[in-house]
Amino acid sequence: MNSNEPPFYDVVIVGGGAAGVGMGVALQHAGIENFVILDRHQIGASFDRWPAEMTLLTPSFPTNSIGMLDLNSIAIGTSPAYLLRKEHPTGREYAQYLRGVCNFYELPVQTGLDVQAVDLIDEDFCLNTNQGEIHTSFVIWAAGEFQYPHRFPFPGAEFCQHSSEVESFREYPHDEAVIIGGYESGIDAAIQLGALNKRVTVLSRGEPWDVDSSDPSVSLSTYTYERLNTVYKLGADIEMVGNVNVSSVIRDEAGYHIVGDGNQRWTSPAPPILATGFQGSYRLISPLLEAREDDYPLLTEEDESTVTPGLFFTGPMVRHDQHIFCFIYKFRQRFAVVAKTIATDLGLPAEGLELYRQWGMYLDDLSCCGEECVC
């Protein structure tokens, strides 16, 4: 091959987080050798950027000995609980686990490559990066969501601080805080600040703390309820206000005025904290994807784009009908589906993926992942 020609891979995985690393291991088990994982920073970079006190909601247990995977594991035979000796790892700790998996499996990783565009040329893809072009037959988009916050949901949001921009709640300099958003990141911020004796007001569109569902994808996790009850018992001053649709934030010499529909108003001396979620990285390749009615990517049963064959999607934004795969133990069940589909197209038997059936990580049928079932 001419040295000036761009490198060619059978598969390129974009993103080196839980989804990207887990997919890399699955491709390896499927017998695919000519692949690479690209990340614009480093493996686990999004987890490294979590607020210092934030932890995984799902518990980690070293359960391999009884035939079950650690809920936060992304690869067979590995356990963040065993490696880290932690039940609820912090983001930085979980990033260490991901890097450990890469080292253990000797996954092909290239960091410092920012994928700026994905183009389809004939039957192959051309990835334009800050270091030149990369060509491939298949793309697996695993770029995640944490580095793509929903930053400007209403006028005046520029006066606020998004929860993903908080390095440490212990360094929060104010005695009061208004948090806009009442799901996991908002309640986590409230718990952290309440434990530091800050006066906290949470403004939420709905009341996720009062949703009657066993699915933590639509209600608060039991771990969050437990921590919230603990800080309340310790005297935390946290007010939860539901059914508030914040329409704007106004700043003047008196502070920050949060305005809700119906002219509801709250004033804070400190910039409000936005816990408004994440837009997701898939918007970077939106022309190659068809959108569902809820704006999530529309995928085939094999998690492939419905309009761009060869482009696969994995991670916390995967949706199938009403099934939500936002937790690690949920979206990892799709790794082998994607890996087998690609291996079959490459003419490989993918025999190593039978291990995934034995460990409950390979689903042929989505019916067991409804809201009434804990996967």
Short mmCIF file of C-alpha atoms in Angstrom, two decimals:
data_model
loop_
_atom_site.label_atom_id
_atom_site.label_comp_id
_atom_site.label_asym_id
_atom_site.label_seq_id
_atom_site.Cartn_x
_atom_site.Cartn_y
_atom_site.Cartn_z
CA MET A 1 0.00 0.00 0.00
CA ASN A 2 1.27 3.50 -0.80
CA SER A 3 2.47 5.20 2.38
CA ASN A 4 0.37 8.23 1.46
CA GLU A 5 -2.83 6.23 1.39
CA PRO A 6 -5.06 6.53 4.48
CA PRO A 7 -5.16 3.49 6.80
CA PHE A 8 -7.99 1.02 6.23
CA TYR A 9 -9.75 -1.05 8.92
CA ASP A 10 -12.57 -3.52 8.73
CA VAL A 11 -14.17 -1.77 11.73
CA VAL A 12 -13.61 1.57 13.45
CA ILE A 13 -15.11 2.21 16.89
CA VAL A 14 -15.50 5.91 17.64
CA GLY A 15 -15.31 6.49 21.40
CA GLY A 16 -13.24 4.93 24.16
CA GLY A 17 -15.76 4.81 27.00
CA ALA A 18 -17.74 1.89 28.41
CA ALA A 19 -19.55 1.27 25.11
CA GLY A 20 -16.48 1.59 22.91
CA VAL A 21 -14.22 -0.61 25.03
CA GLY A 22 -16.95 -3.22 25.53
CA MET A 23 -17.56 -3.32 21.78
CA GLY A 24 -13.84 -3.74 21.19
CA VAL A 25 -13.73 -6.84 23.38
CA ALA A 26 -16.83 -8.23 21.63
CA LEU A 27 -15.25 -7.72 18.20
CA GLN A 28 -12.16 -9.53 19.42
CA HIS A 29 -14.28 -12.45 20.65
CA ALA A 30 -16.02 -12.48 17.26
CA GLY A 31 -12.67 -13.09 15.58
CA ILE A 32 -12.33 -9.62 14.06
CA GLU A 33 -8.70 -8.50 14.13
CA ASN A 34 -8.48 -5.49 11.81
CA PHE A 35 -10.24 -2.89 13.96
CA VAL A 36 -9.34 0.15 16.03
CA ILE A 37 -10.86 2.20 18.87
CA LEU A 38 -10.50 5.97 18.42
CA ASP A 39 -10.84 8.56 21.17
CA ARG A 40 -10.17 12.27 20.93
CA HIS A 41 -8.80 12.36 24.48
CA GLN A 42 -8.00 9.09 26.23
CA ILE A 43 -9.78 5.89 27.25
CA GLY A 44 -12.40 6.72 29.88
CA ALA A 45 -12.09 10.48 29.35
CA SER A 46 -15.77 11.21 30.04
CA PHE A 47 -15.62 9.33 33.34
CA ASP A 48 -12.48 11.27 34.27
CA ARG A 49 -14.54 14.45 33.86
CA TRP A 50 -17.30 13.46 36.28
CA PRO A 51 -17.58 15.60 39.43
CA ALA A 52 -15.13 14.13 41.94
CA GLU A 53 -17.89 12.88 44.26
CA MET A 54 -20.16 11.36 41.59
CA THR A 55 -20.32 7.55 41.54
CA LEU A 56 -21.96 4.86 39.45
CA LEU A 57 -25.55 4.27 40.55
CA THR A 58 -25.54 0.52 39.97
CA PRO A 59 -23.57 -1.54 42.52
CA SER A 60 -20.50 -3.54 41.61
CA PHE A 61 -19.97 -7.06 42.96
CA PRO A 62 -17.27 -9.59 41.96
CA THR A 63 -19.87 -12.22 41.02
CA ASN A 64 -18.04 -14.09 38.26
CA SER A 65 -17.60 -17.10 40.52
CA ILE A 66 -21.36 -17.74 40.57
CA GLY A 67 -21.95 -17.26 36.86
CA MET A 68 -23.10 -13.64 36.89
CA LEU A 69 -21.41 -10.51 35.63
CA ASP A 70 -20.67 -7.49 37.77
CA LEU A 71 -23.44 -5.03 36.81
CA ASN A 72 -20.84 -2.47 35.74
CA SER A 73 -18.60 -4.85 33.83
CA ILE A 74 -18.28 -4.37 30.07
CA ALA A 75 -16.25 -7.51 29.37
CA ILE A 76 -16.52 -11.17 30.33
CA GLY A 77 -14.05 -12.16 33.03
CA THR A 78 -13.62 -8.62 34.38
CA SER A 79 -15.09 -6.88 37.40
CA PRO A 80 -14.62 -3.25 38.47
CA ALA A 81 -15.57 -4.34 42.00
CA TYR A 82 -12.73 -6.86 42.12
CA LEU A 83 -10.23 -4.47 40.51
CA LEU A 84 -11.16 -1.33 42.44
CA ARG A 85 -12.48 -2.82 45.70
CA LYS A 86 -15.40 -0.41 45.43
CA GLU A 87 -19.15 -1.06 45.28
CA HIS A 88 -19.95 2.31 43.70
CA PRO A 89 -16.84 3.49 41.82
CA THR A 90 -16.27 7.17 41.09
CA GLY A 91 -15.86 8.25 37.49
CA ARG A 92 -12.09 8.43 37.80
CA GLU A 93 -11.97 4.95 39.31
CA TYR A 94 -14.16 3.50 36.58
CA ALA A 95 -11.89 5.08 33.96
CA GLN A 96 -9.03 3.11 35.53
CA TYR A 97 -11.06 -0.07 35.09
CA LEU A 98 -11.69 0.71 31.40
CA ARG A 99 -8.00 1.31 30.81
CA GLY A 100 -7.26 -1.95 32.62
CA VAL A 101 -9.62 -3.83 30.28
CA CYS A 102 -7.86 -2.30 27.26
CA ASN A 103 -4.49 -3.41 28.60
CA PHE A 104 -5.67 -6.90 29.53
CA TYR A 105 -7.19 -7.60 26.11
CA GLU A 106 -4.48 -5.63 24.28
CA LEU A 107 -7.12 -3.72 22.38
CA PRO A 108 -5.97 -1.57 19.46
CA VAL A 109 -6.48 2.00 20.64
CA GLN A 110 -5.54 5.35 19.14
CA THR A 111 -6.04 8.42 21.31
CA GLY A 112 -5.83 12.09 20.44
CA LEU A 113 -7.86 11.53 17.25
CA ASP A 114 -10.87 13.79 16.96
CA VAL A 115 -13.35 12.46 14.40
CA GLN A 116 -14.72 15.59 12.78
CA ALA A 117 -16.87 14.04 10.05
CA VAL A 118 -17.99 10.66 8.73
CA ASP A 119 -18.62 10.40 5.00
CA LEU A 120 -19.83 7.46 2.93
CA ILE A 121 -17.74 6.91 -0.20
CA ASP A 122 -19.00 4.13 -2.45
CA GLU A 123 -19.45 1.24 0.01
CA ASP A 124 -16.86 2.36 2.57
CA PHE A 125 -16.65 5.12 5.15
CA CYS A 126 -14.13 7.93 5.29
CA LEU A 127 -13.51 9.35 8.76
CA ASN A 128 -12.01 12.83 8.69
CA THR A 129 -9.92 13.36 11.82
CA ASN A 130 -7.53 16.00 13.13
CA GLN A 131 -4.73 13.66 12.01
CA GLY A 132 -5.99 12.83 8.53
CA GLU A 133 -8.38 10.36 6.94
CA ILE A 134 -9.20 6.82 8.08
CA HIS A 135 -11.15 4.43 5.85
CA THR A 136 -13.26 1.51 7.03
CA SER A 137 -16.03 -0.87 5.99
CA PHE A 138 -17.96 -0.50 9.27
CA VAL A 139 -18.31 2.27 11.83
CA ILE A 140 -19.53 1.69 15.39
CA TRP A 141 -20.50 5.02 16.94
CA ALA A 142 -19.83 4.85 20.68
CA ALA A 143 -18.95 8.47 21.43
CA GLY A 144 -21.35 8.70 24.38
CA GLU A 145 -23.10 11.75 25.77
CA PHE A 146 -21.39 13.22 28.88
CA GLN A 147 -19.14 15.52 26.86
CA TYR A 148 -22.19 16.83 24.97
CA PRO A 149 -24.40 18.48 27.61
CA HIS A 150 -27.78 20.03 26.90
CA ARG A 151 -26.30 23.41 27.72
CA PHE A 152 -28.81 25.98 26.43
CA PRO A 153 -32.36 24.70 26.99
CA PHE A 154 -33.86 28.17 27.57
CA PRO A 155 -32.93 31.89 27.42
CA GLY A 156 -30.49 32.84 30.15
CA ALA A 157 -29.01 29.34 30.46
CA GLU A 158 -25.63 30.94 29.73
CA PHE A 159 -25.77 32.37 33.26
CA CYS A 160 -25.97 28.85 34.72
CA GLN A 161 -23.40 26.14 35.36
CA HIS A 162 -24.11 22.72 33.88
CA SER A 163 -23.69 19.84 36.33
CA SER A 164 -21.11 18.25 34.02
CA GLU A 165 -18.93 21.36 34.47
CA VAL A 166 -18.66 20.91 38.25
CA GLU A 167 -15.23 19.52 39.14
CA SER A 168 -16.03 18.98 42.82
CA PHE A 169 -19.08 19.81 44.92
CA ARG A 170 -16.81 20.19 47.96
CA GLU A 171 -15.43 23.33 46.34
CA TYR A 172 -18.87 24.89 45.78
CA PRO A 173 -18.40 28.38 47.26
CA HIS A 174 -22.01 29.41 47.97
CA ASP A 175 -24.37 28.67 50.87
CA GLU A 176 -27.40 28.22 48.60
CA ALA A 177 -28.02 26.44 45.31
CA VAL A 178 -30.90 26.17 42.88
CA ILE A 179 -30.74 23.06 40.71
CA ILE A 180 -32.77 22.97 37.49
CA GLY A 181 -33.56 19.34 36.73
CA GLY A 182 -34.75 16.59 39.04
CA TYR A 183 -33.44 13.36 37.58
CA GLU A 184 -30.27 11.54 38.62
CA SER A 185 -27.66 14.24 38.00
CA GLY A 186 -29.84 16.89 39.65
CA ILE A 187 -30.64 14.81 42.72
CA ASP A 188 -27.01 13.71 43.00
CA ALA A 189 -25.97 17.38 43.07
CA ALA A 190 -28.65 18.07 45.70
CA ILE A 191 -27.42 15.20 47.86
CA GLN A 192 -23.78 16.30 47.62
CA LEU A 193 -24.56 19.93 48.45
CA GLY A 194 -27.13 19.06 51.12
CA ALA A 195 -24.53 16.93 52.89
CA LEU A 196 -22.30 20.04 52.96
CA ASN A 197 -25.05 21.98 54.78
CA LYS A 198 -25.99 24.02 51.74
CA ARG A 199 -29.60 25.14 51.28
CA VAL A 200 -30.79 23.46 48.08
CA THR A 201 -33.88 23.92 45.91
CA VAL A 202 -34.52 21.44 43.10
CA LEU A 203 -36.83 22.53 40.27
CA SER A 204 -38.02 19.67 38.08
CA ARG A 205 -40.39 19.37 35.13
CA GLY A 206 -41.87 16.22 36.58
CA GLU A 207 -41.51 14.37 39.86
CA PRO A 208 -39.10 11.49 39.10
CA TRP A 209 -38.70 10.89 42.84
CA ASP A 210 -42.37 9.86 42.90
CA VAL A 211 -42.61 7.70 39.74
CA ASP A 212 -44.20 4.28 40.23
CA SER A 213 -41.80 2.13 38.20
CA SER A 214 -39.16 -0.49 38.96
CA ASP A 215 -37.10 0.61 35.95
CA PRO A 216 -34.28 2.99 37.00
CA SER A 217 -34.28 4.32 33.45
CA VAL A 218 -37.52 6.19 34.18
CA SER A 219 -37.41 6.64 37.98
CA LEU A 220 -34.69 7.37 40.51
CA SER A 221 -32.44 4.47 41.42
CA THR A 222 -32.75 2.86 44.84
CA TYR A 223 -29.19 3.99 45.57
CA THR A 224 -30.28 7.60 45.03
CA TYR A 225 -33.35 7.18 47.25
CA GLU A 226 -31.15 5.67 49.97
CA ARG A 227 -28.63 8.51 49.88
CA LEU A 228 -31.37 11.14 49.76
CA ASN A 229 -33.07 9.68 52.82
CA THR A 230 -29.72 9.57 54.63
CA VAL A 231 -28.95 13.27 54.13
CA TYR A 232 -32.52 14.19 55.10
CA LYS A 233 -32.06 12.30 58.38
CA LEU A 234 -28.85 14.23 58.95
CA GLY A 235 -30.78 17.49 58.61
CA ALA A 236 -30.12 18.47 55.00
CA ASP A 237 -32.16 21.44 53.79
CA ILE A 238 -33.31 20.21 50.37
CA GLU A 239 -36.62 21.36 48.87
CA MET A 240 -37.96 19.39 45.89
CA VAL A 241 -40.36 21.30 43.66
CA GLY A 242 -41.99 19.30 40.88
CA ASN A 243 -43.98 20.20 37.77
CA VAL A 244 -41.92 23.30 37.08
CA ASN A 245 -41.07 24.22 33.49
CA VAL A 246 -38.27 26.79 33.68
CA SER A 247 -38.63 29.25 30.79
CA SER A 248 -35.72 31.62 31.47
CA VAL A 249 -33.05 32.83 33.87
CA ILE A 250 -32.48 36.55 34.37
CA ARG A 251 -29.38 38.00 36.04
CA ASP A 252 -29.20 41.42 37.71
CA GLU A 253 -27.55 43.03 40.73
CA ALA A 254 -29.92 41.13 43.06
CA GLY A 255 -28.84 37.71 41.79
CA TYR A 256 -30.25 35.11 39.43
CA HIS A 257 -34.00 34.99 38.85
CA ILE A 258 -35.38 31.66 37.65
CA VAL A 259 -38.70 32.12 35.84
CA GLY A 260 -41.14 29.28 35.32
CA ASP A 261 -44.31 29.00 33.27
CA GLY A 262 -47.17 30.84 34.93
CA ASN A 263 -44.71 33.49 36.18
CA GLN A 264 -43.35 31.27 38.95
CA ARG A 265 -40.13 32.78 40.30
CA TRP A 266 -37.17 31.81 42.43
CA THR A 267 -34.10 33.89 43.19
CA SER A 268 -30.62 32.56 43.86
CA PRO A 269 -27.49 34.49 44.89
CA ALA A 270 -25.43 31.90 42.99
CA PRO A 271 -25.55 30.74 39.36
CA PRO A 272 -28.18 27.97 39.08
CA ILE A 273 -26.91 24.48 38.36
CA LEU A 274 -28.29 22.97 35.16
CA ALA A 275 -29.09 19.27 35.45
CA THR A 276 -30.78 19.24 32.06
CA GLY A 277 -29.15 16.15 30.67
CA PHE A 278 -27.17 15.61 27.51
CA GLN A 279 -27.74 16.04 23.80
CA GLY A 280 -25.63 13.03 22.87
CA SER A 281 -22.82 12.73 20.36
CA TYR A 282 -24.99 11.17 17.64
CA ARG A 283 -25.92 14.67 16.47
CA LEU A 284 -22.43 14.86 14.97
CA ILE A 285 -23.49 12.18 12.47
CA SER A 286 -27.20 12.96 12.33
CA PRO A 287 -27.31 13.06 8.48
CA LEU A 288 -26.40 9.35 8.54
CA LEU A 289 -29.17 8.43 10.97
CA GLU A 290 -32.95 8.52 10.90
CA ALA A 291 -34.61 9.97 13.99
CA ARG A 292 -37.42 8.46 16.03
CA GLU A 293 -40.36 10.55 17.19
CA ASP A 294 -38.56 11.11 20.50
CA ASP A 295 -35.44 12.28 18.60
CA TYR A 296 -33.33 9.25 19.49
CA PRO A 297 -31.67 7.39 16.57
CA LEU A 298 -33.90 4.92 14.74
CA LEU A 299 -32.07 1.59 14.48
CA THR A 300 -32.61 -1.83 12.99
CA GLU A 301 -32.90 -4.88 15.22
CA GLU A 302 -29.11 -5.22 14.86
CA ASP A 303 -28.53 -1.60 16.04
CA GLU A 304 -27.60 -0.49 12.52
CA SER A 305 -28.65 2.80 10.96
CA THR A 306 -31.84 2.42 8.95
CA VAL A 307 -30.52 4.76 6.24
CA THR A 308 -26.75 4.09 6.26
CA PRO A 309 -25.82 0.40 6.10
CA GLY A 310 -22.58 -0.37 7.92
CA LEU A 311 -23.05 2.34 10.55
CA PHE A 312 -23.86 0.89 13.99
CA PHE A 313 -24.80 2.66 17.20
CA THR A 314 -24.07 1.57 20.75
CA GLY A 315 -24.22 3.06 24.23
CA PRO A 316 -26.69 4.76 26.58
CA MET A 317 -28.79 6.39 23.86
CA VAL A 318 -29.86 3.11 22.24
CA ARG A 319 -33.65 2.75 22.12
CA HIS A 320 -35.88 0.00 20.70
CA ASP A 321 -39.60 0.73 20.88
CA GLN A 322 -40.10 1.52 24.58
CA HIS A 323 -36.93 -0.26 25.72
CA ILE A 324 -34.26 2.03 27.18
CA PHE A 325 -30.64 0.87 27.32
CA CYS A 326 -29.13 3.77 29.27
CA PHE A 327 -27.40 1.76 32.01
CA ILE A 328 -24.17 -0.18 31.40
CA TYR A 329 -25.77 -3.51 32.30
CA LYS A 330 -28.46 -2.75 29.71
CA PHE A 331 -26.51 -1.51 26.69
CA ARG A 332 -23.76 -4.12 27.07
CA GLN A 333 -26.38 -6.71 26.09
CA ARG A 334 -26.23 -5.30 22.57
CA PHE A 335 -22.46 -5.69 22.07
CA ALA A 336 -22.59 -9.26 20.77
CA VAL A 337 -25.56 -8.47 18.50
CA VAL A 338 -23.51 -5.82 16.72
CA ALA A 339 -20.32 -7.91 16.73
CA LYS A 340 -22.04 -10.97 15.25
CA THR A 341 -23.74 -8.93 12.53
CA ILE A 342 -20.43 -7.43 11.42
CA ALA A 343 -18.54 -10.72 11.72
CA THR A 344 -21.15 -12.45 9.55
CA ASP A 345 -20.81 -9.76 6.90
CA LEU A 346 -17.03 -10.31 7.00
CA GLY A 347 -17.50 -14.06 6.57
CA LEU A 348 -16.37 -14.98 10.07
CA PRO A 349 -18.11 -17.66 12.21
CA ALA A 350 -18.01 -15.56 15.43
CA GLU A 351 -17.90 -18.72 17.54
CA GLY A 352 -16.40 -16.85 20.48
CA LEU A 353 -19.63 -14.95 20.96
CA GLU A 354 -21.34 -18.08 22.33
CA LEU A 355 -19.77 -17.08 25.65
CA TYR A 356 -22.02 -14.03 25.63
CA ARG A 357 -25.13 -16.21 25.55
CA GLN A 358 -23.92 -18.11 28.59
CA TRP A 359 -23.36 -14.85 30.46
CA GLY A 360 -26.66 -13.27 29.46
CA MET A 361 -25.02 -10.58 27.35
CA TYR A 362 -26.49 -11.60 24.00
CA LEU A 363 -30.15 -10.99 23.31
CA ASP A 364 -31.94 -12.26 20.22
CA ASP A 365 -35.22 -10.92 21.56
CA LEU A 366 -35.84 -7.46 23.02
CA SER A 367 -38.94 -8.54 24.91
CA CYS A 368 -37.07 -9.11 28.18
CA CYS A 369 -35.95 -5.49 28.35
CA GLY A 370 -39.25 -3.75 28.91
CA GLU A 371 -40.00 -1.36 31.72
CA GLU A 372 -41.41 -4.13 33.89
CA CYS A 373 -38.18 -6.11 33.80
CA VAL A 374 -34.83 -5.44 35.38
CA CYS A 375 -32.36 -6.75 32.83
#
